[in-house]
CSV table of C-alpha atoms and ligand atoms in Angstrom, one decimal:
chain,number,residue,atom,x,y,z
A,1,MET,CA,42.4,-1.9,-10.2
A,2,THR,CA,42.1,-5.9,-10.9
A,3,ASN,CA,39.5,-7.2,-13.0
A,4,PRO,CA,36.5,-8.3,-10.3
A,5,GLU,CA,34.9,-10.9,-12.5
A,6,PRO,CA,36.3,-14.2,-13.6
A,7,VAL,CA,34.9,-14.6,-16.8
A,8,LYS,CA,37.6,-15.9,-19.3
A,9,HIS,CA,38.0,-15.0,-23.0
A,10,GLY,CA,35.4,-16.4,-25.2
A,11,ASP,CA,33.8,-18.5,-22.3
A,12,VAL,CA,30.1,-19.0,-22.8
A,13,THR,CA,29.5,-20.9,-19.5
A,14,GLN,CA,29.8,-17.5,-17.5
A,15,ARG,CA,28.5,-14.0,-17.6
A,16,VAL,CA,30.1,-10.8,-17.2
A,17,GLY,CA,26.5,-9.4,-16.7
A,18,VAL,CA,26.0,-11.8,-13.9
A,19,GLU,CA,29.4,-11.6,-12.3
A,20,VAL,CA,29.5,-8.0,-11.9
A,21,ILE,CA,26.1,-8.0,-10.0
A,22,ARG,CA,27.3,-10.9,-7.8
A,23,ALA,CA,30.4,-8.9,-7.1
A,24,ARG,CA,28.2,-6.2,-5.9
A,25,GLY,CA,26.7,-8.3,-3.4
A,26,VAL,CA,23.5,-9.6,-5.2
A,27,ASP,CA,22.4,-13.2,-4.3
A,28,VAL,CA,21.9,-14.3,-7.8
A,29,GLU,CA,20.0,-17.6,-7.3
A,30,ASN,CA,17.7,-16.0,-4.9
A,31,LEU,CA,16.9,-13.2,-7.4
A,32,ILE,CA,16.2,-15.6,-10.1
A,33,LYS,CA,13.8,-17.6,-7.6
A,34,MET,CA,12.1,-14.3,-6.8
A,35,LEU,CA,11.7,-13.4,-10.4
A,36,VAL,CA,10.1,-16.9,-11.4
A,37,ALA,CA,7.8,-16.5,-8.5
A,38,ASN,CA,6.8,-12.9,-9.8
A,39,ALA,CA,6.7,-14.1,-13.4
A,40,ALA,CA,4.2,-17.0,-12.4
A,41,ALA,CA,2.1,-14.7,-10.6
A,42,GLU,CA,2.0,-12.4,-13.6
A,43,PHE,CA,1.5,-15.0,-15.9
A,44,ALA,CA,-1.5,-16.8,-13.9
A,45,SER,CA,-3.1,-13.7,-13.2
A,46,THR,CA,-3.3,-12.1,-16.8
A,47,TYR,CA,-3.7,-15.3,-18.6
A,48,TYR,CA,-6.1,-16.9,-16.3
A,49,TYR,CA,-7.4,-15.5,-12.9
A,50,TYR,CA,-8.1,-12.0,-14.2
A,51,THR,CA,-9.7,-13.1,-17.6
A,52,ILE,CA,-12.2,-15.1,-15.3
A,53,LEU,CA,-12.9,-12.2,-12.6
A,54,ARG,CA,-13.4,-10.0,-15.8
A,55,MET,CA,-15.7,-12.2,-17.2
A,56,ASN,CA,-18.1,-12.1,-14.2
A,57,LEU,CA,-18.1,-8.3,-14.0
A,58,ALA,CA,-20.8,-8.0,-16.9
A,59,GLY,CA,-23.1,-5.3,-16.5
A,60,TYR,CA,-20.2,-3.2,-14.9
A,61,GLU,CA,-18.7,-2.2,-18.1
A,62,ASP,CA,-16.7,0.7,-16.9
A,63,TYR,CA,-15.1,-1.8,-14.1
A,64,LYS,CA,-14.7,-4.3,-16.9
A,65,GLU,CA,-12.5,-1.6,-18.7
A,66,ILE,CA,-10.3,-0.9,-15.8
A,67,CYS,CA,-9.9,-4.7,-15.0
A,68,GLU,CA,-8.9,-5.0,-18.6
A,69,ASP,CA,-6.3,-2.6,-18.4
A,70,ALA,CA,-4.8,-4.0,-15.3
A,71,ARG,CA,-5.2,-7.6,-16.9
A,72,LEU,CA,-3.3,-6.6,-20.1
A,73,GLU,CA,-0.5,-4.7,-18.1
A,74,ASP,CA,0.2,-7.9,-16.4
A,75,ARG,CA,0.7,-9.6,-19.5
A,76,ALA,CA,3.1,-6.9,-20.3
A,77,HIS,CA,5.0,-7.7,-16.9
A,78,TRP,CA,5.1,-11.2,-17.7
A,79,GLU,CA,6.9,-10.6,-21.3
A,80,LEU,CA,9.2,-7.8,-19.6
A,81,ILE,CA,10.7,-9.9,-16.9
A,82,VAL,CA,10.9,-13.5,-18.5
A,83,PRO,CA,14.0,-12.5,-20.6
A,84,ARG,CA,15.7,-11.2,-17.7
A,85,ILE,CA,15.4,-14.6,-15.9
A,86,TYR,CA,17.3,-16.5,-18.6
A,87,GLU,CA,19.7,-13.4,-18.8
A,88,LEU,CA,20.9,-14.3,-15.1
A,89,GLY,CA,21.1,-17.9,-16.0
A,90,GLY,CA,17.7,-19.1,-14.9
A,91,SER,CA,14.9,-20.5,-16.7
A,92,LEU,CA,11.2,-21.3,-16.3
A,93,PRO,CA,10.2,-24.6,-14.9
A,94,ASN,CA,9.7,-27.1,-17.6
A,95,ASP,CA,6.1,-28.1,-16.0
A,96,LEU,CA,3.2,-25.8,-16.0
A,97,LYS,CA,2.0,-27.2,-12.7
A,98,GLU,CA,5.2,-26.8,-10.9
A,99,PHE,CA,5.6,-23.1,-12.5
A,100,HIS,CA,2.1,-22.3,-11.0
A,101,ASP,CA,2.9,-23.6,-7.8
A,102,GLN,CA,5.9,-21.3,-7.4
A,103,ALA,CA,3.6,-18.0,-7.7
A,104,GLY,CA,4.5,-15.4,-5.2
A,105,CYS,CA,0.8,-14.5,-5.0
A,106,ILE,CA,-2.0,-16.7,-3.8
A,107,ALA,CA,-4.6,-17.8,-6.7
A,108,ALA,CA,-7.4,-15.2,-7.4
A,109,LYS,CA,-10.0,-17.5,-8.0
A,110,LEU,CA,-13.4,-16.4,-8.5
A,111,PRO,CA,-15.2,-15.7,-5.2
A,112,ASP,CA,-18.3,-17.3,-3.8
A,113,PRO,CA,-20.5,-15.6,-4.1
A,114,PRO,CA,-19.1,-13.9,-7.3
A,115,THR,CA,-20.3,-10.2,-6.4
A,116,VAL,CA,-18.8,-7.4,-7.6
A,117,VAL,CA,-17.7,-6.1,-4.4
A,118,ASN,CA,-16.0,-9.8,-3.6
A,119,ILE,CA,-14.3,-9.4,-7.2
A,120,LEU,CA,-12.9,-6.1,-6.6
A,121,THR,CA,-11.6,-6.8,-3.4
A,122,LEU,CA,-9.8,-9.7,-4.7
A,123,LEU,CA,-8.3,-7.6,-7.5
A,124,LEU,CA,-7.3,-4.8,-4.9
A,125,GLU,CA,-5.5,-7.5,-2.8
A,126,SER,CA,-3.9,-9.2,-5.7
A,127,GLU,CA,-2.5,-5.9,-6.7
A,128,ARG,CA,-1.2,-5.2,-3.2
A,129,CYS,CA,0.6,-8.6,-3.4
A,130,ALA,CA,2.2,-7.5,-6.7
A,131,ILE,CA,3.5,-4.1,-4.8
A,132,ARG,CA,4.8,-6.1,-2.1
A,133,SER,CA,6.6,-8.8,-4.4
A,134,TRP,CA,8.0,-6.1,-7.1
A,135,SER,CA,9.0,-3.8,-4.1
A,136,ALA,CA,11.2,-6.9,-2.8
A,137,VAL,CA,12.7,-7.1,-6.0
A,138,CYS,CA,13.5,-3.6,-6.2
A,139,ASP,CA,15.0,-3.9,-2.7
A,140,VAL,CA,17.6,-6.5,-3.5
A,141,THR,CA,18.7,-5.1,-6.6
A,142,PHE,CA,18.8,-1.2,-5.9
A,143,GLY,CA,22.4,0.2,-6.3
A,144,LYS,CA,23.5,-3.2,-7.4
A,145,ASP,CA,21.8,-4.5,-10.3
A,146,PRO,CA,20.7,-1.4,-12.5
A,147,ARG,CA,19.0,-3.6,-15.3
A,148,THR,CA,16.7,-5.7,-13.0
A,149,TYR,CA,16.0,-2.8,-10.9
A,150,ASP,CA,14.8,-0.8,-14.0
A,151,LEU,CA,12.6,-3.5,-15.1
A,152,ALA,CA,11.1,-4.2,-11.6
A,153,SER,CA,10.7,-0.2,-10.9
A,154,ARG,CA,8.7,0.0,-14.2
A,155,ILE,CA,6.3,-2.9,-13.4
A,156,LEU,CA,5.9,-1.3,-9.6
A,157,ASN,CA,4.9,2.1,-11.1
A,158,GLU,CA,1.8,0.2,-12.8
A,159,GLU,CA,1.0,-2.1,-9.8
A,160,ILE,CA,0.8,1.2,-7.7
A,161,GLU,CA,-1.6,2.5,-10.2
A,162,HIS,CA,-3.6,-0.7,-10.3
A,163,GLU,CA,-4.0,-0.5,-6.5
A,164,ALA,CA,-5.2,3.0,-6.6
A,165,TRP,CA,-7.6,2.1,-9.4
A,166,PHE,CA,-9.1,-0.5,-7.5
A,167,ILE,CA,-9.5,1.5,-4.2
A,168,GLU,CA,-11.5,4.1,-6.0
A,169,LEU,CA,-13.9,1.2,-7.5
A,170,LEU,CA,-14.3,-0.7,-4.3
A,171,ALA,CA,-14.8,2.4,-2.2
A,172,HIS,CA,-17.5,3.7,-4.3
A,173,GLU,CA,-19.1,0.2,-4.9
A,174,ARG,CA,-19.0,-1.0,-1.3
A,175,ASP,CA,-18.9,1.9,0.7
A,176,GLY,CA,-20.7,4.8,-1.3
A,177,LYS,CA,-17.5,6.9,-1.1
A,178,SER,CA,-15.3,9.0,-3.3
A,179,VAL,CA,-11.5,8.0,-3.2
A,180,PRO,CA,-10.2,9.1,-6.6
A,181,SER,CA,-7.1,6.9,-7.9
A,182,GLY,CA,-6.0,10.2,-9.9
A,183,HIS,CA,-6.5,7.9,-13.1
A,184,PHE,CA,-6.3,9.4,-16.5
A,185,ARG,CA,-7.6,7.1,-19.3
A,186,ARG,CA,-4.5,5.1,-20.9
A,187,GLY,CA,-4.3,5.8,-24.7
A,188,GLU,CA,-5.4,2.1,-25.7
A,189,PRO,CA,-6.5,-0.9,-23.6
A,190,GLY,CA,-3.2,-2.4,-22.3
A,191,GLU,CA,-1.1,0.5,-22.9
A,192,ALA,CA,1.2,-0.3,-20.2
A,193,PRO,CA,3.1,2.8,-20.4
A,194,TYR,CA,6.2,2.0,-18.1
A,195,SER,CA,6.5,-1.9,-18.9
A,196,LYS,CA,5.5,-2.5,-22.4
A,197,ASN,CA,7.9,-3.6,-25.2
A,198,ARG,CA,7.5,-2.1,-28.7
A,199,GLY,CA,4.1,-2.7,-30.1
A,200,PHE,CA,5.6,-4.7,-33.2
A,201,TYR,CA,6.9,-7.1,-30.9
A,202,ASN,CA,4.0,-7.2,-28.4
A,203,PRO,CA,0.9,-6.2,-30.0
B,1,FE2,FE1,1.6,-7.2,-12.7
B,2,FE2,FE1,-1.4,-5.1,-11.5
């Protein structure tokens, strides 16, 4: 069998880790764009939008705790996926505004009025956008790029849980209905059982 990848001995301008997935049919440049868009959405939500939304859930301390888990797990998602962008030969935009504007999900701004129902609705729809975006990454990498697929599917596991959490809270708060999420408490806030790097590295 001939060697499918053209990387020369000692060459640091090309990567076997990229060429093997290209040879299997991955559009690497498009994949990098998708990952940058998803990273931007995770970054904006964890460090900014979810923070603001959570601050406005005062008096709903149980909802705040669920929101904090979702927020901190988005931070883990950001840190899990950024290294993959660089491994693929991509990079983050060197301009925060430009980066923000590439996000694959619309900004989760504080709703007007900032009622608990409006905030929970926004959180729910934001998780749904994340499920769609990470599923799309799974689709283009399945059977071709096992590393990106593994990272994206670990994130997707948690986004699906987040959707269930906010369906439960919104159904209760808005409709007076019980729609259980099947949620068991995480070990600690921000546990991110599927997506987090080691605690030493990512406290
Ligand atoms: Fe996320
Ligand atoms: Fe999420």
